[in-house]
Short mmCIF file of C-alpha atoms and ligand atoms in Angstrom, two decimals:
data_model
loop_
_atom_site.label_atom_id
_atom_site.label_comp_id
_atom_site.label_asym_id
_atom_site.label_seq_id
_atom_site.Cartn_x
_atom_site.Cartn_y
_atom_site.Cartn_z
CA MET A 1 -18.26 -33.09 -7.89
CA LEU A 2 -18.05 -29.13 -9.26
CA ILE A 3 -16.47 -27.26 -6.54
CA ASP A 4 -16.62 -23.01 -7.08
CA LEU A 5 -15.61 -20.81 -4.33
CA HIS A 6 -15.49 -17.07 -5.95
CA SER A 7 -18.85 -15.93 -7.68
CA HIS A 8 -20.25 -12.10 -7.95
CA SER A 9 -24.09 -11.11 -8.47
CA THR A 10 -25.65 -8.05 -8.81
CA ALA A 11 -25.26 -7.51 -5.26
CA SER A 12 -21.82 -5.86 -6.31
CA ASP A 13 -20.54 -6.05 -9.93
CA GLY A 14 -21.71 -9.43 -10.77
CA GLN A 15 -24.17 -8.96 -13.64
CA LEU A 16 -26.97 -12.01 -12.66
CA THR A 17 -28.90 -11.41 -10.04
CA PRO A 18 -28.39 -13.98 -6.92
CA GLN A 19 -31.58 -15.67 -7.81
CA GLU A 20 -30.23 -15.64 -11.35
CA LEU A 21 -26.68 -16.78 -10.38
CA ILE A 22 -28.12 -20.23 -8.35
CA ILE A 23 -30.43 -21.42 -11.02
CA ARG A 24 -27.23 -21.56 -13.44
CA ALA A 25 -24.48 -22.94 -11.33
CA ASP A 26 -27.42 -25.78 -9.79
CA ASN A 27 -28.35 -25.89 -13.79
CA ARG A 28 -24.48 -26.48 -14.32
CA GLN A 29 -24.11 -29.18 -11.68
CA VAL A 30 -22.40 -27.08 -9.50
CA SER A 31 -22.53 -29.19 -6.23
CA ILE A 32 -21.24 -26.29 -3.84
CA LEU A 33 -20.65 -22.87 -4.78
CA ALA A 34 -19.84 -19.67 -2.69
CA LEU A 35 -21.26 -16.58 -3.53
CA THR A 36 -18.12 -13.68 -2.51
CA ASP A 37 -19.41 -10.22 -3.07
CA HIS A 38 -17.34 -7.72 -3.02
CA ASP A 39 -17.62 -6.32 0.14
CA THR A 40 -21.63 -7.07 0.46
CA THR A 41 -23.21 -10.36 1.89
CA ASP A 42 -26.26 -8.91 0.63
CA GLY A 43 -27.02 -11.06 -1.95
CA LEU A 44 -26.79 -14.20 0.35
CA GLY A 45 -30.33 -14.07 1.80
CA ALA A 46 -31.92 -14.54 -1.32
CA ALA A 47 -29.66 -16.96 -3.17
CA HIS A 48 -30.59 -19.33 -0.09
CA GLN A 49 -34.15 -18.45 -0.14
CA THR A 50 -33.78 -19.87 -4.62
CA ILE A 51 -32.39 -22.71 -2.71
CA THR A 52 -34.92 -23.56 -0.59
CA GLU A 53 -38.10 -22.19 -3.01
CA LEU A 54 -37.44 -24.37 -5.77
CA ASP A 55 -35.34 -26.92 -3.86
CA LEU A 56 -32.16 -27.19 -5.48
CA LYS A 57 -29.77 -29.55 -4.79
CA ILE A 58 -26.97 -27.17 -4.82
CA LYS A 59 -24.84 -26.49 -1.65
CA LEU A 60 -24.11 -22.38 -0.86
CA ILE A 61 -21.12 -21.38 1.32
CA ASP A 62 -21.71 -18.20 3.00
CA GLY A 63 -18.88 -15.76 1.76
CA ILE A 64 -17.54 -12.45 0.95
CA GLU A 65 -14.72 -11.05 -1.23
CA ILE A 66 -12.89 -8.28 0.88
CA THR A 67 -10.43 -5.02 -0.88
CA THR A 68 -7.37 -4.97 1.22
CA ASN A 69 -4.30 -2.91 1.43
CA TRP A 70 -1.84 -4.66 1.74
CA LEU A 71 1.90 -2.58 1.86
CA ASN A 72 -0.44 -0.08 -0.28
CA HIS A 73 -1.19 -2.54 -3.14
CA GLU A 74 -4.96 -3.68 -3.67
CA ILE A 75 -5.40 -7.09 -2.27
CA HIS A 76 -8.64 -9.44 -2.44
CA VAL A 77 -9.06 -11.39 0.99
CA LEU A 78 -11.85 -14.08 -0.01
CA GLY A 79 -14.08 -14.61 3.50
CA VAL A 80 -15.85 -18.77 3.28
CA ASN A 81 -18.17 -20.46 6.02
CA ILE A 82 -18.64 -16.53 7.46
CA ASP A 83 -21.52 -15.79 9.94
CA VAL A 84 -23.19 -12.92 8.40
CA GLN A 85 -23.96 -11.81 11.41
CA HIS A 86 -21.00 -11.41 13.12
CA ALA A 87 -21.64 -7.98 14.60
CA GLY A 88 -17.49 -7.29 13.43
CA LEU A 89 -18.00 -8.54 9.70
CA VAL A 90 -21.05 -6.09 10.10
CA ASP A 91 -18.80 -3.49 11.60
CA LEU A 92 -16.22 -4.30 8.78
CA ILE A 93 -18.38 -4.36 5.51
CA LEU A 94 -20.12 -1.20 6.86
CA LEU A 95 -16.96 0.47 7.19
CA GLN A 96 -16.25 -0.82 3.21
CA LYS A 97 -19.54 0.44 1.88
CA GLU A 98 -18.72 4.37 3.11
CA LYS A 99 -15.21 3.76 1.37
CA ARG A 100 -16.87 2.48 -1.51
CA GLU A 101 -19.15 5.81 -1.59
CA ILE A 102 -16.54 8.10 -0.85
CA ARG A 103 -14.59 6.92 -3.30
CA ALA A 104 -16.97 6.54 -6.67
CA LEU A 105 -18.27 10.33 -5.58
CA GLU A 106 -14.56 11.25 -6.12
CA MET A 107 -13.55 9.36 -9.18
CA GLY A 108 -17.06 10.95 -10.47
CA ARG A 109 -15.52 14.47 -9.60
CA ARG A 110 -12.12 13.52 -11.17
CA LEU A 111 -13.85 12.12 -14.53
CA GLU A 112 -16.17 15.34 -14.49
CA LYS A 113 -12.65 17.22 -14.63
CA ALA A 114 -11.53 15.80 -17.76
CA ASN A 115 -15.44 16.56 -19.10
CA ILE A 116 -16.92 13.51 -18.58
CA ASP A 117 -19.99 14.48 -16.80
CA GLY A 118 -22.35 12.74 -14.94
CA VAL A 119 -20.67 9.28 -14.65
CA TYR A 120 -21.05 8.93 -10.97
CA GLU A 121 -24.86 9.17 -11.28
CA GLY A 122 -24.30 6.61 -14.31
CA ALA A 123 -22.36 4.18 -12.44
CA LYS A 124 -24.58 4.15 -9.03
CA ALA A 125 -27.41 3.44 -11.31
CA LEU A 126 -26.67 0.23 -12.69
CA ALA A 127 -25.64 -0.29 -9.56
CA GLY A 128 -28.42 0.11 -8.41
CA GLU A 129 -28.72 -0.84 -4.22
CA GLY A 130 -25.48 -3.24 -4.59
CA ALA A 131 -21.66 -2.20 -3.93
CA ILE A 132 -20.78 0.13 -5.99
CA THR A 133 -17.22 -0.92 -8.38
CA ARG A 134 -15.28 0.46 -10.46
CA ALA A 135 -16.59 -2.16 -12.81
CA HIS A 136 -20.00 -0.15 -12.61
CA PHE A 137 -18.39 3.06 -13.76
CA ALA A 138 -16.54 0.80 -16.84
CA ARG A 139 -19.74 -0.49 -18.15
CA TYR A 140 -21.31 2.97 -18.02
CA LEU A 141 -18.24 4.61 -20.04
CA VAL A 142 -18.44 1.75 -22.32
CA GLU A 143 -22.53 2.22 -22.73
CA GLN A 144 -21.21 5.94 -22.99
CA GLY A 145 -19.26 5.17 -26.30
CA VAL A 146 -15.73 6.48 -24.02
CA ALA A 147 -13.78 3.74 -24.38
CA PRO A 148 -14.76 0.67 -26.64
CA THR A 149 -14.00 -2.25 -24.25
CA PHE A 150 -13.96 -2.97 -20.57
CA ALA A 151 -9.95 -3.25 -20.87
CA LYS A 152 -9.70 -0.12 -22.26
CA VAL A 153 -11.32 1.82 -20.26
CA PHE A 154 -9.71 0.46 -17.14
CA ASP A 155 -6.48 1.40 -18.99
CA LYS A 156 -7.16 4.72 -20.08
CA TYR A 157 -9.31 5.47 -17.23
CA LEU A 158 -9.57 3.71 -14.07
CA SER A 159 -6.37 1.97 -13.28
CA ARG A 160 -3.61 3.41 -11.15
CA GLY A 161 -2.40 6.55 -12.70
CA ASN A 162 -5.00 7.24 -14.70
CA ILE A 163 -7.68 10.10 -14.28
CA GLY A 164 -10.43 8.68 -12.53
CA TYR A 165 -8.22 6.38 -10.55
CA VAL A 166 -7.85 7.42 -6.91
CA PRO A 167 -5.96 6.71 -4.38
CA HIS A 168 -7.27 3.50 -2.30
CA ASN A 169 -7.56 3.64 1.89
CA TRP A 170 -9.34 0.04 2.22
CA ILE A 171 -8.46 -1.83 5.47
CA ASP A 172 -5.69 -3.59 6.41
CA MET A 173 -5.26 -7.10 4.67
CA HIS A 174 -4.16 -8.38 8.15
CA LEU A 175 -7.73 -6.87 10.03
CA ALA A 176 -10.02 -8.39 6.83
CA ILE A 177 -8.67 -12.29 8.21
CA GLN A 178 -8.77 -12.11 11.24
CA VAL A 179 -12.75 -10.95 11.26
CA ILE A 180 -12.90 -13.23 8.78
CA HIS A 181 -11.68 -15.24 11.38
CA ASN A 182 -14.11 -13.60 14.36
CA ALA A 183 -16.90 -14.34 11.94
CA GLY A 184 -15.94 -17.86 11.79
CA GLY A 185 -14.94 -18.05 9.27
CA GLN A 186 -11.81 -18.83 6.70
CA ALA A 187 -10.05 -16.81 4.86
CA ILE A 188 -8.05 -17.05 1.33
CA LEU A 189 -5.76 -14.47 -0.67
CA ALA A 190 -7.94 -14.18 -3.68
CA HIS A 191 -6.03 -14.66 -7.62
CA PRO A 192 -2.28 -14.27 -5.96
CA ASP A 193 -1.35 -14.18 -10.07
CA ASN A 194 -3.54 -10.61 -10.22
CA TYR A 195 -1.39 -8.18 -8.82
CA LYS A 196 1.05 -8.08 -11.58
CA LEU A 197 3.51 -8.92 -8.68
CA SER A 198 7.43 -10.05 -8.47
CA ASN A 199 8.04 -13.23 -7.45
CA LYS A 200 9.79 -11.89 -4.56
CA TRP A 201 6.85 -9.57 -3.91
CA MET A 202 4.46 -12.69 -4.44
CA ARG A 203 6.76 -14.59 -1.98
CA ARG A 204 6.59 -11.77 0.18
CA LEU A 205 2.94 -11.46 0.38
CA PHE A 206 2.12 -15.84 0.88
CA THR A 207 4.42 -15.39 3.96
CA GLU A 208 2.94 -12.22 5.41
CA PHE A 209 -0.93 -13.36 4.64
CA LYS A 210 0.43 -17.36 6.50
CA ASP A 211 1.76 -15.53 9.10
CA ALA A 212 -1.16 -13.12 9.33
CA ASP A 213 -3.18 -16.92 10.35
CA GLY A 214 -4.50 -16.70 6.51
CA ASP A 215 -5.86 -20.12 5.54
CA ALA A 216 -5.62 -20.62 2.16
CA MET A 217 -4.80 -19.19 -1.45
CA GLU A 218 -6.51 -19.61 -4.44
CA VAL A 219 -4.82 -21.90 -6.70
CA ALA A 220 -7.41 -23.20 -10.12
CA ARG A 221 -8.78 -19.80 -11.59
CA GLY A 222 -10.83 -20.59 -14.59
CA GLN A 223 -8.96 -18.99 -16.90
CA GLN A 224 -5.56 -20.08 -16.72
CA SER A 225 -2.27 -21.46 -18.02
CA LEU A 226 -1.99 -24.89 -16.69
CA GLN A 227 1.76 -23.79 -15.36
CA ILE A 228 0.71 -20.94 -13.38
CA ARG A 229 -1.89 -22.95 -11.55
CA LEU A 230 0.91 -25.73 -11.35
CA GLN A 231 3.37 -23.25 -9.87
CA LEU A 232 0.44 -22.05 -7.78
CA ALA A 233 -0.21 -25.33 -6.14
CA MET A 234 3.27 -25.70 -5.27
CA TRP A 235 3.75 -22.38 -3.62
CA SER A 236 0.74 -23.75 -1.87
CA LYS A 237 2.15 -26.74 -0.38
CA GLU A 238 5.68 -24.68 0.49
CA TYR A 239 4.08 -21.79 2.45
CA GLU A 240 1.28 -24.30 3.46
CA LEU A 241 -1.49 -22.60 2.73
CA LEU A 242 -4.85 -24.97 2.06
CA ALA A 243 -5.91 -24.05 -1.82
CA SER A 244 -9.11 -23.36 -3.32
CA GLN A 245 -10.77 -23.02 -6.71
CA GLY A 246 -13.21 -20.61 -7.84
CA SER A 247 -14.24 -18.95 -11.23
CA ASP A 248 -14.86 -15.00 -10.06
CA PHE A 249 -17.69 -15.68 -12.37
CA HIS A 250 -19.00 -11.86 -13.11
CA PHE A 251 -21.44 -12.92 -15.92
CA ILE A 252 -21.41 -15.11 -18.69
CA GLY A 253 -18.90 -15.04 -21.48
CA ARG A 254 -17.62 -17.28 -24.68
CA TRP A 255 -15.03 -18.32 -21.74
CA ARG A 256 -16.35 -17.27 -18.94
CA ASP A 257 -18.67 -20.00 -16.59
CA LEU A 258 -19.62 -20.93 -13.15
CA GLY A 259 -17.84 -24.15 -12.25
CA LYS A 260 -15.73 -24.22 -15.54
CA GLY A 261 -12.05 -25.04 -16.10
CA LEU A 262 -11.96 -25.74 -12.32
CA HIS A 263 -9.71 -28.35 -10.63
CA LEU A 264 -6.76 -28.87 -8.00
CA PRO A 265 -3.24 -30.23 -8.49
CA ASP A 266 -3.05 -33.10 -7.09
CA ILE A 267 -0.32 -31.86 -4.95
CA ALA A 268 -2.38 -28.88 -3.27
CA THR A 269 -4.48 -29.69 -0.11
CA PRO A 270 -8.13 -28.87 -0.92
CA ILE A 271 -9.57 -26.47 2.01
CA TRP A 272 -12.85 -28.14 1.67
CA LYS A 273 -11.46 -31.28 2.34
CA ASP A 274 -12.72 -31.70 6.17
CA TRP A 275 -15.67 -29.35 5.18
CA ALA A 276 -19.02 -31.23 6.79
CA ILE A 277 -20.94 -30.16 3.21
CA PHE A 278 -18.23 -31.94 1.37
CA ASN A 279 -17.94 -35.18 3.50
CA ALA A 280 -21.59 -35.84 3.07
CA LEU A 281 -21.75 -35.48 -0.89
CA LYS A 282 -18.94 -37.26 -1.76
CA GLU A 283 -20.54 -40.67 0.75
CA LYS A 284 -23.54 -40.24 -1.76
P1 AMP B 1 -13.21 -1.89 -7.34
O1 AMP B 1 -13.32 -3.22 -6.08
O2 AMP B 1 -14.28 -0.92 -6.93
O3 AMP B 1 -12.05 -1.63 -7.80
O4 AMP B 1 -13.57 -2.67 -8.78
C1 AMP B 1 -12.71 -3.67 -9.11
C2 AMP B 1 -13.45 -4.47 -9.91
O5 AMP B 1 -13.20 -4.67 -11.40
C3 AMP B 1 -12.96 -5.81 -10.06
O6 AMP B 1 -13.50 -6.60 -9.06
C4 AMP B 1 -13.38 -6.24 -11.13
O7 AMP B 1 -14.94 -7.28 -11.35
C5 AMP B 1 -13.24 -5.26 -12.49
N1 AMP B 1 -11.85 -4.75 -12.84
C6 AMP B 1 -10.93 -4.49 -12.45
N2 AMP B 1 -10.13 -4.47 -13.79
C7 AMP B 1 -10.42 -4.88 -14.27
C8 AMP B 1 -9.81 -5.02 -15.87
N3 AMP B 1 -8.33 -4.54 -16.16
N4 AMP B 1 -10.08 -5.38 -16.92
C9 AMP B 1 -12.09 -5.55 -16.71
N5 AMP B 1 -12.19 -5.32 -15.17
C10 AMP B 1 -11.57 -5.30 -14.41
MN1 MN B 2 -15.39 -7.77 -9.76
MN1 MN B 3 -10.55 -10.02 -6.99
MN1 MN B 4 -13.91 -11.79 -7.27
#
């Protein structure tokens, strides 16, 4: 059974609409998909509607990926099985939206000082109604020929220490976990291997995430060495966190796709093991 609990649509920085995303996941035989856009749940309505209208088999989990602050590190926390109407969650999303907008304007100003004009407007046009992210800035800058690739544009303009980088002030990681819980969901520490933390700091993060009542951590990602996957699985055991898996799909690429290359090492305990949706599918 293919399970993918991390994906993005045009509601944030993904390149497929929620409808296209759902159809692609269903075609690829994904049984359970979580849509987890950055700081928004706006894509979920259209995604559910697509399933109903086309009478698809796929099960959709309501999710979000919240950008948070932990000791001045930008840490992503996934919420799954959330009640999207929960007032506390709705408030958090509004706050994050405002933070994104303010940051985007400031990024535009900083890049203008470096004589790169019109970047805010360009990124905003790419984001449309969706949450504006650095990925939109990156796409625009690549389209304008300012840098040849996504990676280069981040390296040169958008990551910490570069001209277009604005120090973040995201909501606190503990608060994000609390809000996810209040909205009835489970909190997953996203891609721990992505933060460039030393093992010592990684352990500190696991300890605090667990102490903050976090439920799970991502163990299996699309592209990842077996060694790292096993290490993460062992850490999930050691810190008594459940294990999750997700492609972090943003667009169709040569090596990346929905549900691709995902499975948990046997020692890990899957976050979905007690989910009614999963057990019903298993019994079929
Ligand atoms: P934001 O949450 O607005 O800071 O945007 C971060 C998003 O930009 C991430 O979710 C990724 O999709 C993308 N991103 C961040 N760093 C890189 C990178 N080095 N190369 C390509 N994409 C990146
Ligand atoms: Mn992204
Ligand atoms: Mn992330
Ligand atoms: Mn993501």
